[in-house]
Short mmCIF file of C-alpha atoms in Angstrom, two decimals:
data_model
loop_
_atom_site.label_atom_id
_atom_site.label_comp_id
_atom_site.label_asym_id
_atom_site.label_seq_id
_atom_site.Cartn_x
_atom_site.Cartn_y
_atom_site.Cartn_z
CA MET A 1 6.44 52.31 8.60
CA ARG A 2 9.44 52.01 10.89
CA LEU A 3 7.27 49.07 12.98
CA GLN A 4 5.84 47.39 10.29
CA PHE A 5 9.56 47.09 8.39
CA ILE A 6 10.94 45.95 11.43
CA LEU A 7 8.13 43.13 11.84
CA ALA A 8 8.20 42.01 8.32
CA GLU A 9 12.35 41.85 8.44
CA ILE A 10 11.88 39.53 11.52
CA GLY A 11 9.39 37.41 9.52
CA HIS A 12 11.65 37.06 6.99
CA GLY A 13 14.42 36.47 9.53
CA LEU A 14 12.42 33.34 11.33
CA ARG A 15 10.97 32.22 7.93
CA ARG A 16 14.40 31.88 6.14
CA ASN A 17 15.97 29.78 8.94
CA LEU A 18 13.07 27.99 10.21
CA SER A 19 14.56 24.88 11.46
CA MET A 20 17.14 26.89 13.53
CA SER A 21 14.34 28.80 14.99
CA ILE A 22 12.54 25.90 15.57
CA SER A 23 15.44 24.58 17.44
CA VAL A 24 15.85 27.35 19.70
CA VAL A 25 12.17 27.25 20.62
CA LEU A 26 12.72 23.43 21.57
CA VAL A 27 16.03 23.61 23.21
CA THR A 28 14.40 26.89 25.40
CA PHE A 29 11.15 24.78 26.10
CA VAL A 30 13.17 21.97 27.66
CA SER A 31 15.65 24.25 29.68
CA LEU A 32 13.05 26.37 30.93
CA THR A 33 10.61 23.25 31.79
CA PHE A 34 14.07 22.04 34.02
CA VAL A 35 14.20 25.35 35.38
CA GLY A 36 10.34 25.81 36.39
CA ALA A 37 10.53 21.91 37.55
CA ALA A 38 13.10 23.00 40.02
CA GLY A 39 11.49 25.99 41.18
CA LEU A 40 8.15 23.86 41.57
CA LEU A 41 10.13 21.28 43.75
CA GLN A 42 11.25 24.01 45.75
CA MET A 43 7.81 25.27 46.73
CA GLN A 44 6.82 22.35 47.31
CA ILE A 45 9.37 21.58 50.04
CA ASP A 46 8.71 24.92 51.08
CA THR A 47 4.88 24.06 51.41
CA MET A 48 5.69 20.98 53.18
CA LYS A 49 8.58 22.33 55.46
CA GLY A 50 5.70 25.14 56.43
CA GLU A 51 2.75 23.04 56.82
CA TRP A 52 4.42 20.22 58.90
CA TYR A 53 7.17 22.26 61.09
CA ASP A 54 4.40 24.28 62.11
CA ARG A 55 1.57 21.83 62.66
CA VAL A 56 3.92 19.56 64.75
CA GLN A 57 7.02 18.16 65.98
CA VAL A 58 7.04 15.64 68.18
CA SER A 59 4.17 13.35 69.24
CA ILE A 60 3.85 11.34 72.45
CA PHE A 61 1.48 8.61 71.79
CA LEU A 62 -0.30 7.25 74.78
CA CYS A 63 -1.18 3.63 75.40
CA PRO A 64 -4.11 2.20 73.89
CA ASP A 65 -6.15 -0.99 74.57
CA PHE A 66 -4.08 -4.23 73.87
CA SER A 67 -0.53 -2.74 73.47
CA ASP A 68 2.41 -5.07 73.14
CA VAL A 69 4.60 -2.39 74.00
CA PRO A 70 6.17 -3.33 77.80
CA SER A 71 5.45 0.07 79.07
CA CYS A 72 1.92 -0.40 78.15
CA ALA A 73 1.30 -3.60 79.98
CA GLY A 74 -1.04 -1.85 82.44
CA GLY A 75 -3.49 -1.50 79.46
CA GLU A 76 -5.00 2.01 78.22
CA ALA A 77 -3.13 5.08 79.41
CA THR A 78 -5.06 6.13 82.59
CA PRO A 79 -6.51 10.06 83.47
CA GLU A 80 -3.88 10.13 86.00
CA GLN A 81 -1.04 9.55 84.04
CA ILE A 82 -2.45 11.56 81.30
CA GLU A 83 -2.38 14.29 83.92
CA ALA A 84 1.16 13.68 84.94
CA ILE A 85 2.26 14.11 81.54
CA ARG A 86 0.73 16.88 80.91
CA ALA A 87 1.95 18.58 83.93
CA GLU A 88 5.47 17.71 83.21
CA LEU A 89 5.08 19.03 79.56
CA GLU A 90 4.15 21.99 80.66
CA GLY A 91 6.16 22.54 83.84
CA GLU A 92 9.22 24.28 84.67
CA GLY A 93 11.46 21.61 83.67
CA LEU A 94 10.70 21.44 79.96
CA ALA A 95 9.47 25.46 79.46
CA PRO A 96 12.73 26.22 77.69
CA TYR A 97 12.11 23.71 74.96
CA VAL A 98 8.22 23.27 74.51
CA GLU A 99 6.31 26.18 72.80
CA ARG A 100 3.17 24.53 72.70
CA VAL A 101 1.19 21.31 74.03
CA TYR A 102 -1.95 20.01 72.26
CA PHE A 103 -3.82 17.06 73.46
CA GLU A 104 -5.41 14.88 70.84
CA THR A 105 -8.38 12.58 72.14
CA LYS A 106 -9.10 9.54 70.84
CA GLU A 107 -12.20 11.05 69.01
CA GLN A 108 -10.27 13.95 67.68
CA ALA A 109 -7.67 11.35 66.34
CA PHE A 110 -10.55 9.23 64.65
CA GLU A 111 -11.91 12.19 63.09
CA SER A 112 -8.56 13.31 61.16
CA PHE A 113 -8.28 9.69 60.43
CA GLN A 114 -11.66 9.79 58.69
CA ASP A 115 -10.79 12.96 57.26
CA LEU A 116 -7.59 11.47 55.72
CA TYR A 117 -9.03 7.85 54.65
CA GLY A 118 -12.75 8.11 55.11
CA ASP A 119 -13.53 6.94 51.69
CA ASN A 120 -10.75 4.09 51.85
CA SER A 121 -12.64 0.56 52.33
CA THR A 122 -9.85 -0.87 53.70
CA PHE A 123 -10.22 1.21 56.65
CA ALA A 124 -13.86 1.19 56.85
CA ALA A 125 -14.20 -1.29 60.14
CA VAL A 126 -11.87 1.05 62.25
CA THR A 127 -13.39 2.23 65.50
CA VAL A 128 -12.89 5.03 67.69
CA ASP A 129 -11.52 2.55 70.54
CA GLN A 130 -8.74 1.50 68.10
CA MET A 131 -7.16 5.15 67.88
CA GLN A 132 -5.14 6.65 70.41
CA ALA A 133 -5.00 9.56 72.56
CA SER A 134 -1.88 11.47 72.02
CA PHE A 135 -0.01 14.79 73.20
CA ARG A 136 1.43 17.10 70.05
CA VAL A 137 4.29 18.98 71.32
CA ALA A 138 5.27 22.11 69.32
CA LEU A 139 9.07 22.73 70.43
CA VAL A 140 10.87 26.14 70.21
CA ASP A 141 13.96 24.28 68.63
CA PRO A 142 12.80 21.62 66.78
CA SER A 143 16.18 19.94 67.02
CA GLN A 144 16.13 19.65 70.55
CA TYR A 145 13.72 16.87 69.84
CA GLU A 146 16.09 14.38 72.32
CA VAL A 147 15.10 16.21 75.58
CA VAL A 148 11.33 15.31 74.95
CA SER A 149 11.76 11.94 73.77
CA GLU A 150 14.47 10.88 76.43
CA THR A 151 11.83 12.31 79.33
CA PHE A 152 8.60 10.48 78.34
CA GLN A 153 10.24 7.45 76.12
CA GLY A 154 9.60 3.88 78.19
CA ARG A 155 7.03 5.80 80.96
CA THR A 156 4.28 3.91 81.84
CA GLY A 157 0.89 4.77 79.77
CA VAL A 158 3.29 6.06 76.85
CA GLU A 159 3.21 3.89 73.78
CA THR A 160 5.89 5.86 71.76
CA VAL A 161 7.37 9.28 70.97
CA GLU A 162 8.07 10.10 67.54
CA ASP A 163 9.23 12.95 65.69
CA GLN A 164 7.42 13.72 63.05
CA ARG A 165 10.32 15.72 61.26
CA GLU A 166 11.60 11.74 60.96
CA LEU A 167 8.94 10.99 58.69
CA LEU A 168 9.08 13.77 56.52
CA GLU A 169 12.76 14.42 56.41
CA PRO A 170 13.76 11.71 53.81
CA LEU A 171 10.90 12.76 51.53
CA ILE A 172 12.01 16.69 51.78
CA LEU A 173 15.83 15.15 51.02
CA LEU A 174 14.47 13.61 48.16
CA LEU A 175 12.76 16.41 46.84
CA ASN A 176 15.81 18.66 47.57
CA ARG A 177 17.62 16.26 45.38
CA SER A 178 15.64 16.12 43.01
CA SER A 179 15.41 20.04 42.34
CA LEU A 180 19.28 19.78 42.39
CA VAL A 181 19.26 17.63 39.43
CA ALA A 182 16.65 19.56 37.72
CA ALA A 183 18.60 22.69 38.13
CA GLY A 184 22.06 21.04 37.27
CA LEU A 185 20.14 20.02 34.06
CA ALA A 186 18.52 23.26 33.62
CA ALA A 187 22.28 25.05 33.64
CA VAL A 188 23.48 22.54 31.12
CA MET A 189 20.42 23.11 28.64
CA LEU A 190 20.83 26.75 29.34
CA LEU A 191 24.13 26.89 27.98
CA ALA A 192 23.23 24.97 25.32
CA ALA A 193 20.18 27.53 24.45
CA VAL A 194 22.57 30.32 24.65
CA LEU A 195 25.10 28.84 22.17
CA LEU A 196 22.21 27.70 19.78
CA ILE A 197 20.70 31.40 19.64
CA THR A 198 24.12 32.66 19.42
CA THR A 199 24.82 30.44 16.40
CA THR A 200 21.15 31.22 14.88
CA ILE A 201 21.60 34.84 15.28
CA ARG A 202 25.08 34.80 13.92
CA LEU A 203 23.65 32.86 10.88
CA SER A 204 20.71 35.16 10.53
CA ALA A 205 23.06 38.18 10.67
CA MET A 206 25.59 36.44 8.13
CA SER A 207 22.96 35.72 5.61
CA ARG A 208 21.86 39.42 5.69
CA ARG A 209 25.12 40.68 5.57
CA ARG A 210 24.18 42.81 2.31
CA GLU A 211 21.36 44.20 3.88
CA THR A 212 22.95 45.37 7.06
CA GLY A 213 26.00 46.69 4.97
CA ILE A 214 23.70 49.17 3.14
CA MET A 215 21.72 49.98 6.26
CA ARG A 216 24.76 51.05 7.87
CA LEU A 217 25.82 52.72 4.54
CA VAL A 218 22.78 54.74 4.43
CA GLY A 219 23.04 55.97 8.20
CA ALA A 220 20.50 53.46 10.08
CA SER A 221 21.03 53.37 13.65
CA ASN A 222 22.62 50.57 15.16
CA LEU A 223 19.27 49.60 17.17
CA PHE A 224 17.71 49.39 13.64
CA ILE A 225 20.02 47.28 12.39
CA GLN A 226 20.24 44.72 15.38
CA LEU A 227 16.60 45.16 16.83
CA PRO A 228 15.46 42.72 13.98
CA PHE A 229 18.09 40.00 15.10
CA MET A 230 17.50 40.33 18.81
CA LEU A 231 13.73 40.09 18.27
CA GLU A 232 13.99 37.07 16.67
CA GLY A 233 15.99 35.41 19.41
CA ALA A 234 13.68 36.77 21.91
CA ILE A 235 10.31 35.70 20.10
CA ALA A 236 11.87 32.10 19.56
CA ALA A 237 12.74 32.20 23.32
CA THR A 238 9.64 33.46 24.56
CA ILE A 239 7.58 30.96 22.53
CA GLY A 240 10.04 27.99 24.02
CA ALA A 241 8.99 29.84 27.68
CA ALA A 242 5.37 29.80 26.60
CA MET A 243 5.77 26.06 26.02
CA SER A 244 7.44 25.29 29.03
CA ILE A 245 4.57 27.10 31.25
CA ALA A 246 1.97 24.77 29.52
CA GLY A 247 3.95 21.96 29.88
CA LEU A 248 4.52 22.56 33.68
CA TRP A 249 0.93 23.22 33.94
CA PHE A 250 -0.33 20.40 32.44
CA GLY A 251 2.42 18.44 34.48
CA VAL A 252 1.31 19.95 37.73
CA THR A 253 -2.57 19.29 36.87
CA TYR A 254 -2.57 15.95 35.71
CA LEU A 255 0.31 14.51 37.68
CA ILE A 256 0.23 16.22 41.28
CA GLU A 257 -3.62 17.62 41.57
CA ASP A 258 -5.24 14.58 39.81
CA TRP A 259 -2.96 11.88 40.58
CA LEU A 260 -0.68 12.42 43.33
CA ALA A 261 -2.88 14.54 45.69
CA GLY A 262 -5.15 11.58 45.17
CA SER A 263 -3.65 8.82 46.15
CA ILE A 264 -0.91 10.46 48.86
CA ARG A 265 -3.46 12.25 51.02
CA PHE A 266 -1.00 13.12 54.01
CA VAL A 267 1.30 15.71 51.84
CA ASN A 268 -0.06 18.99 51.01
CA PHE A 269 0.52 19.61 47.56
CA ILE A 270 1.27 22.77 45.33
CA GLN A 271 -1.67 23.68 43.21
CA ALA A 272 -1.55 24.40 39.24
CA ASP A 273 -1.65 28.07 40.11
CA ALA A 274 1.91 27.58 41.48
CA VAL A 275 3.05 27.64 37.75
CA TRP A 276 1.78 31.05 37.84
CA THR A 277 4.27 32.23 40.29
CA VAL A 278 7.26 30.59 38.40
CA ALA A 279 6.37 31.52 34.91
CA PRO A 280 7.47 35.40 35.13
CA LEU A 281 10.77 33.96 35.86
CA LEU A 282 10.95 31.90 33.13
CA VAL A 283 9.71 34.27 30.55
CA VAL A 284 12.54 36.53 32.25
CA VAL A 285 14.98 33.89 31.85
CA ALA A 286 14.09 33.31 28.20
CA ILE A 287 14.31 37.01 27.35
CA GLY A 288 17.57 37.10 28.96
CA LEU A 289 18.81 34.19 27.19
CA ALA A 290 18.22 35.53 24.18
CA ALA A 291 19.61 39.30 25.11
CA ILE A 292 22.71 37.64 26.46
CA SER A 293 23.58 35.73 23.12
CA SER A 294 22.10 38.87 21.00
CA VAL A 295 24.74 41.31 22.97
CA VAL A 296 27.49 38.56 22.42
CA THR A 297 27.22 38.09 18.54
CA LEU A 298 25.75 41.49 17.21
CA SER A 299 28.59 43.48 19.13
CA ARG A 300 30.69 41.53 16.57
CA TYR A 301 28.66 41.23 13.49
CA THR A 302 26.84 44.42 12.98
CA LYS A 303 29.11 46.88 14.02
CA VAL A 304 29.16 50.60 13.00
CA MET B 1 32.60 70.34 3.03
CA ILE B 2 35.46 67.94 3.68
CA ARG B 3 38.60 68.90 5.04
CA PHE B 4 41.60 66.73 6.00
CA GLU B 5 44.19 68.19 8.31
CA ASP B 6 47.69 66.35 7.94
CA VAL B 7 45.61 63.20 8.00
CA THR B 8 47.59 59.54 8.27
CA LYS B 9 46.25 56.17 8.29
CA VAL B 10 48.34 53.27 9.27
CA TYR B 11 46.47 49.98 9.31
CA ALA B 12 49.06 47.46 10.66
CA ARG B 13 51.78 48.78 12.87
CA GLY B 14 54.61 49.32 11.21
CA ALA B 15 53.30 48.81 7.58
CA ARG B 16 53.67 51.79 4.94
CA PRO B 17 50.85 54.22 5.72
CA ALA B 18 47.63 54.05 3.32
CA LEU B 19 47.30 57.57 3.42
CA ASP B 20 50.37 59.92 4.25
CA ARG B 21 49.94 63.50 5.83
CA VAL B 22 47.13 64.25 3.63
CA ASP B 23 46.22 67.78 3.55
CA LEU B 24 43.23 69.00 1.48
CA GLU B 25 39.80 70.73 1.23
CA VAL B 26 37.04 70.11 -0.62
CA GLU B 27 34.39 72.81 -0.78
CA ARG B 28 30.70 72.85 -1.27
CA GLY B 29 29.09 71.68 -4.54
CA GLU B 30 32.38 70.83 -6.24
CA PHE B 31 33.31 67.81 -8.37
CA VAL B 32 36.54 66.15 -7.54
CA PHE B 33 38.15 63.35 -9.04
CA LEU B 34 40.52 61.23 -6.77
CA VAL B 35 42.98 59.33 -9.43
CA GLY B 36 46.08 57.10 -8.26
CA ALA B 37 47.18 53.26 -8.77
CA SER B 38 45.62 50.71 -7.05
CA GLY B 39 46.81 50.72 -3.21
CA SER B 40 47.35 54.47 -4.00
CA GLY B 41 44.86 55.27 -0.39
CA LYS B 42 41.63 56.17 -2.57
CA SER B 43 39.48 53.79 -1.09
CA THR B 44 41.07 54.77 2.38
CA PHE B 45 40.45 58.12 1.83
CA LEU B 46 36.39 57.44 1.32
CA ARG B 47 36.20 55.14 4.22
CA LEU B 48 37.73 57.86 6.25
CA VAL B 49 34.96 60.26 4.98
CA LEU B 50 32.50 57.97 5.93
CA ARG B 51 33.72 56.77 9.26
CA GLU B 52 34.23 53.46 8.47
CA GLU B 53 38.02 53.73 9.37
CA ARG B 54 39.53 56.40 12.18
CA PRO B 55 42.89 58.22 10.95
CA THR B 56 45.85 57.33 12.64
CA ALA B 57 47.07 61.03 12.98
CA GLY B 58 45.30 64.22 11.89
CA ARG B 59 42.14 65.53 11.62
CA ILE B 60 39.05 65.12 9.41
CA PHE B 61 35.92 67.70 9.24
CA VAL B 62 32.91 66.16 6.95
CA ALA B 63 29.89 68.15 6.86
CA GLY B 64 30.57 70.53 9.53
CA ARG B 65 31.79 67.57 11.90
CA ASP B 66 34.77 66.90 13.24
CA LEU B 67 35.37 63.21 12.89
CA SER B 68 37.86 62.84 15.70
CA THR B 69 35.03 63.83 18.37
CA LEU B 70 32.10 62.47 16.92
CA SER B 71 30.80 59.60 19.15
CA THR B 72 30.06 56.26 17.75
CA TRP B 73 26.05 56.58 17.96
CA LYS B 74 26.21 60.05 15.87
CA VAL B 75 27.68 58.14 12.85
CA PRO B 76 24.98 57.00 11.16
CA HIS B 77 23.47 60.77 11.20
CA LEU B 78 26.74 61.61 9.71
CA ARG B 79 26.34 58.97 7.07
CA ARG B 80 22.69 60.15 6.39
CA GLN B 81 24.25 63.34 4.62
CA ILE B 82 26.59 61.19 2.79
CA GLY B 83 25.39 58.93 -0.58
CA THR B 84 28.10 56.04 -1.29
CA VAL B 85 27.99 54.10 -4.81
CA PHE B 86 30.51 51.49 -5.59
CA GLN B 87 31.76 49.87 -8.87
CA ASP B 88 29.67 46.74 -7.98
CA PHE B 89 26.59 48.34 -7.36
CA ARG B 90 25.46 46.51 -3.96
CA LEU B 91 22.05 46.27 -4.78
CA LEU B 92 19.40 43.49 -2.91
CA PRO B 93 18.92 41.15 -5.49
CA THR B 94 14.95 40.02 -4.04
CA LYS B 95 13.81 43.65 -3.67
CA THR B 96 12.56 45.60 -6.95
CA VAL B 97 13.96 48.84 -8.11
CA PHE B 98 11.52 50.65 -6.22
CA GLU B 99 12.14 48.76 -3.21
CA ASN B 100 16.07 49.41 -3.42
CA VAL B 101 15.77 52.72 -3.34
CA ALA B 102 12.97 52.84 -0.90
CA PHE B 103 15.56 50.31 1.13
CA ALA B 104 17.22 53.19 2.08
CA LEU B 105 14.79 55.85 3.25
CA GLN B 106 12.95 52.98 5.50
CA VAL B 107 16.11 51.65 7.30
CA ILE B 108 16.55 55.86 8.64
CA GLY B 109 12.92 55.34 9.84
CA LYS B 110 11.14 57.83 7.24
CA PRO B 111 7.32 58.25 6.75
CA ARG B 112 5.46 55.88 4.16
CA HIS B 113 4.40 58.76 2.27
CA HIS B 114 7.66 60.56 2.07
CA ILE B 115 9.04 57.45 0.45
CA LEU B 116 5.92 57.11 -2.01
CA THR B 117 6.74 60.84 -3.37
CA THR B 118 10.55 61.12 -2.94
CA VAL B 119 11.37 57.57 -4.65
CA PRO B 120 9.60 57.99 -7.94
CA ASP B 121 10.88 61.55 -8.31
CA THR B 122 14.61 60.28 -7.74
CA LEU B 123 13.76 57.42 -10.11
CA GLU B 124 12.81 59.76 -12.99
CA LEU B 125 16.02 61.65 -11.99
CA VAL B 126 18.05 59.09 -12.46
CA GLY B 127 16.23 57.98 -15.99
CA LEU B 128 14.69 55.04 -14.76
CA GLY B 129 10.84 55.92 -14.66
CA GLY B 130 8.57 52.80 -15.40
CA LYS B 131 11.05 50.36 -14.19
CA GLU B 132 10.09 50.60 -10.81
CA LYS B 133 8.93 46.83 -10.53
CA ARG B 134 12.10 45.32 -12.52
CA LEU B 135 14.44 43.19 -10.19
CA PRO B 136 18.13 43.94 -10.57
CA HIS B 137 18.94 41.08 -12.58
CA GLU B 138 16.32 42.05 -15.02
CA LEU B 139 18.56 45.21 -15.72
CA SER B 140 21.91 46.33 -17.76
CA GLY B 141 24.94 47.38 -15.94
CA GLY B 142 24.32 50.95 -16.50
CA GLU B 143 20.31 50.67 -15.04
CA GLN B 144 21.56 48.96 -12.08
CA GLN B 145 24.15 51.46 -11.45
CA ARG B 146 21.56 53.93 -11.84
CA VAL B 147 19.47 52.25 -9.25
CA ALA B 148 22.06 52.19 -6.51
CA ILE B 149 22.87 56.00 -7.51
CA ALA B 150 19.19 56.52 -6.62
CA ARG B 151 19.50 54.91 -3.24
CA ALA B 152 22.35 57.13 -2.52
CA PHE B 153 20.81 60.08 -3.60
CA VAL B 154 17.06 59.55 -2.68
CA ASN B 155 17.82 61.02 1.01
CA ARG B 156 19.03 63.98 -0.60
CA PRO B 157 22.64 63.60 0.65
CA SER B 158 24.78 66.80 0.78
CA ILE B 159 27.89 64.54 -0.33
CA LEU B 160 28.19 62.02 -2.88
CA LEU B 161 31.00 59.61 -2.60
CA ALA B 162 31.39 57.25 -5.70
CA ASP B 163 34.11 54.28 -5.48
CA GLU B 164 34.58 53.31 -9.20
CA PRO B 165 31.23 53.66 -10.38
CA THR B 166 32.22 53.01 -14.16
CA GLY B 167 34.84 50.57 -13.32
CA ASN B 168 32.37 47.50 -14.35
CA LEU B 169 30.79 49.43 -17.31
CA ASP B 170 31.30 49.93 -21.14
CA PRO B 171 32.74 53.51 -22.35
CA THR B 172 28.98 54.46 -23.58
CA THR B 173 27.32 53.65 -20.60
CA SER B 174 29.91 55.33 -18.49
CA VAL B 175 29.23 58.69 -20.52
CA GLY B 176 25.24 58.08 -19.17
CA ILE B 177 26.48 57.39 -15.57
CA MET B 178 29.14 60.51 -15.83
CA ARG B 179 25.94 63.13 -17.41
CA LEU B 180 23.78 61.74 -13.85
CA LEU B 181 26.26 62.62 -11.45
CA ASP B 182 27.40 65.69 -12.96
CA ARG B 183 23.43 66.60 -13.28
CA ILE B 184 23.28 65.58 -9.62
CA ASN B 185 26.54 67.89 -8.73
CA ARG B 186 24.70 70.64 -10.38
CA THR B 187 21.72 70.36 -7.70
CA GLY B 188 24.49 71.58 -5.22
CA THR B 189 25.90 68.00 -4.16
CA THR B 190 29.76 67.80 -3.43
CA VAL B 191 30.73 64.62 -5.58
CA VAL B 192 34.07 62.97 -4.83
CA MET B 193 34.58 60.12 -7.33
CA ALA B 194 37.42 57.80 -7.39
CA THR B 195 38.31 56.17 -10.44
CA HIS B 196 40.71 54.79 -12.85
CA ASP B 197 39.02 56.19 -16.06
CA ASP B 198 41.46 57.89 -17.97
CA GLU B 199 38.87 58.99 -20.61
CA ILE B 200 36.06 60.62 -18.46
CA VAL B 201 38.69 62.20 -16.29
CA ASP B 202 40.27 64.29 -19.36
CA GLN B 203 36.78 64.69 -20.86
CA MET B 204 34.93 66.23 -17.63
CA ARG B 205 37.62 68.71 -16.54
CA LYS B 206 37.01 68.77 -13.25
CA ARG B 207 39.48 68.93 -10.21
CA VAL B 208 41.88 66.28 -9.64
CA ILE B 209 43.33 64.78 -6.87
CA GLU B 210 46.22 62.52 -7.21
CA LEU B 211 47.60 60.01 -5.01
CA ASP B 212 50.59 58.26 -4.73
CA SER B 213 51.54 55.45 -2.17
CA GLY B 214 49.19 57.48 0.43
CA GLN B 215 50.74 61.01 -0.34
CA LEU B 216 49.13 63.91 -1.79
CA VAL B 217 51.14 64.44 -5.14
CA ARG B 218 48.57 66.50 -7.64
CA ASP B 219 45.51 68.79 -6.48
CA GLN B 220 44.67 70.42 -10.22
CA SER B 221 41.68 72.22 -10.77
CA ARG B 222 40.19 71.49 -14.48
CA GLY B 223 42.76 68.67 -14.47
CA VAL B 224 43.36 65.65 -16.51
CA TYR B 225 43.99 61.87 -15.88
CA GLY B 226 47.96 61.80 -15.83
CA SER B 227 49.88 64.82 -15.23
CA ASP B 228 52.74 64.00 -17.79
CA ARG B 229 50.53 64.17 -20.94
#
């Protein structure tokens, strides 16, 4: 009887204020989509940082055939030059900075190139000899890049020294800024959602003042009086959360997995299942919004 | 059943008290008229019994509970022992007679089978048998007040408070309502009725408590409306 009665009250309330209920659903939908987007961007940043920072920090590209860099005037790097560089990288002088060194041969470089662009016809004519060998150096402290760079830049047999982070940093910066913008918009929208839910509950409470008055009079408990209003807000907000989860899932599936991941190959993108990591947070935020609004409103409109 | 010990109620600081050091006791099963001009403190008295207001000074006991120490979350349990009827009936216009009465039980979580047996019994008691499916606006004023009384009494409260229950009714209908309240009183329910209706008070010859500017000026068993007659 109790449950049935409360459910009937909720249905009644939601239908009575249908346009308000819909606007609550839509506002929570939009605001939580921004919250979720901010979360997903952060996850993307973490994925990229984790993968790239871990994999390589500094690349020392050795001279290939026919390079017009002055230090490569002698043609392709000789085995002696390579050994000298390796000895120095693994020697005492650089030991405090270098964590590990990995040598990539031309063949390995060609393989990973094939992995990345193998099905791209523009690069079909590339051969093993056009690739260059390189040392990949992981640093103890990535910011100490200068030490390695100064040691090897311009040395005979070394074409160039690249800090891989320099390639990545602008991208991460862009993503970070975007996630900040998303978070900012989310904050504004969340505020709007709280105000709207508050107004909706207030309207609903006022339009049912006669009922709640009688309820108080005959001794209905506070919870029993307030529960339908709270659940109304919570249900509308949860529907909004569900819509934002669906929206984010479609976004990640079609925008990132199907499109970005296909055209930008050098970055590891988050998968659609990342949305499931964010989803519980969104539901919690939705219910939290409704709870805050209920507490603020109901204490004033349905007190004993 | 109801005991006021030196109760004073001041609404706004500095204003004249709505109730001024009122000291009285209503026994279980009594029928009491509360009379006095508008603004004499009758409504304040009823609101204090319901604990819609708290006294500024003094102590109030209702149905064995000390209201000054009663915590807020126990107030609903107090109100389940008090039925209340108003001059303006306060029925829900979209609910039928049956639903209006059942509402009072639904919202305190009574089981369905209990509601299905108790509500028809109560409607029979107030003389509305056969009108369960009517809507309030299809009923006369007297019938609407009977629905309100049925709703107040359906949970078998030990106290029934009536705030000018005949205020909107013609004299003949009022007599019917008074008979009903008398019948409810005979089941052992304490009835406190605030009223302006001198004819009814004079006819019934029950205990009369008169308030004037918040002060208890008369407490007379088998009394009449005006003391100067």
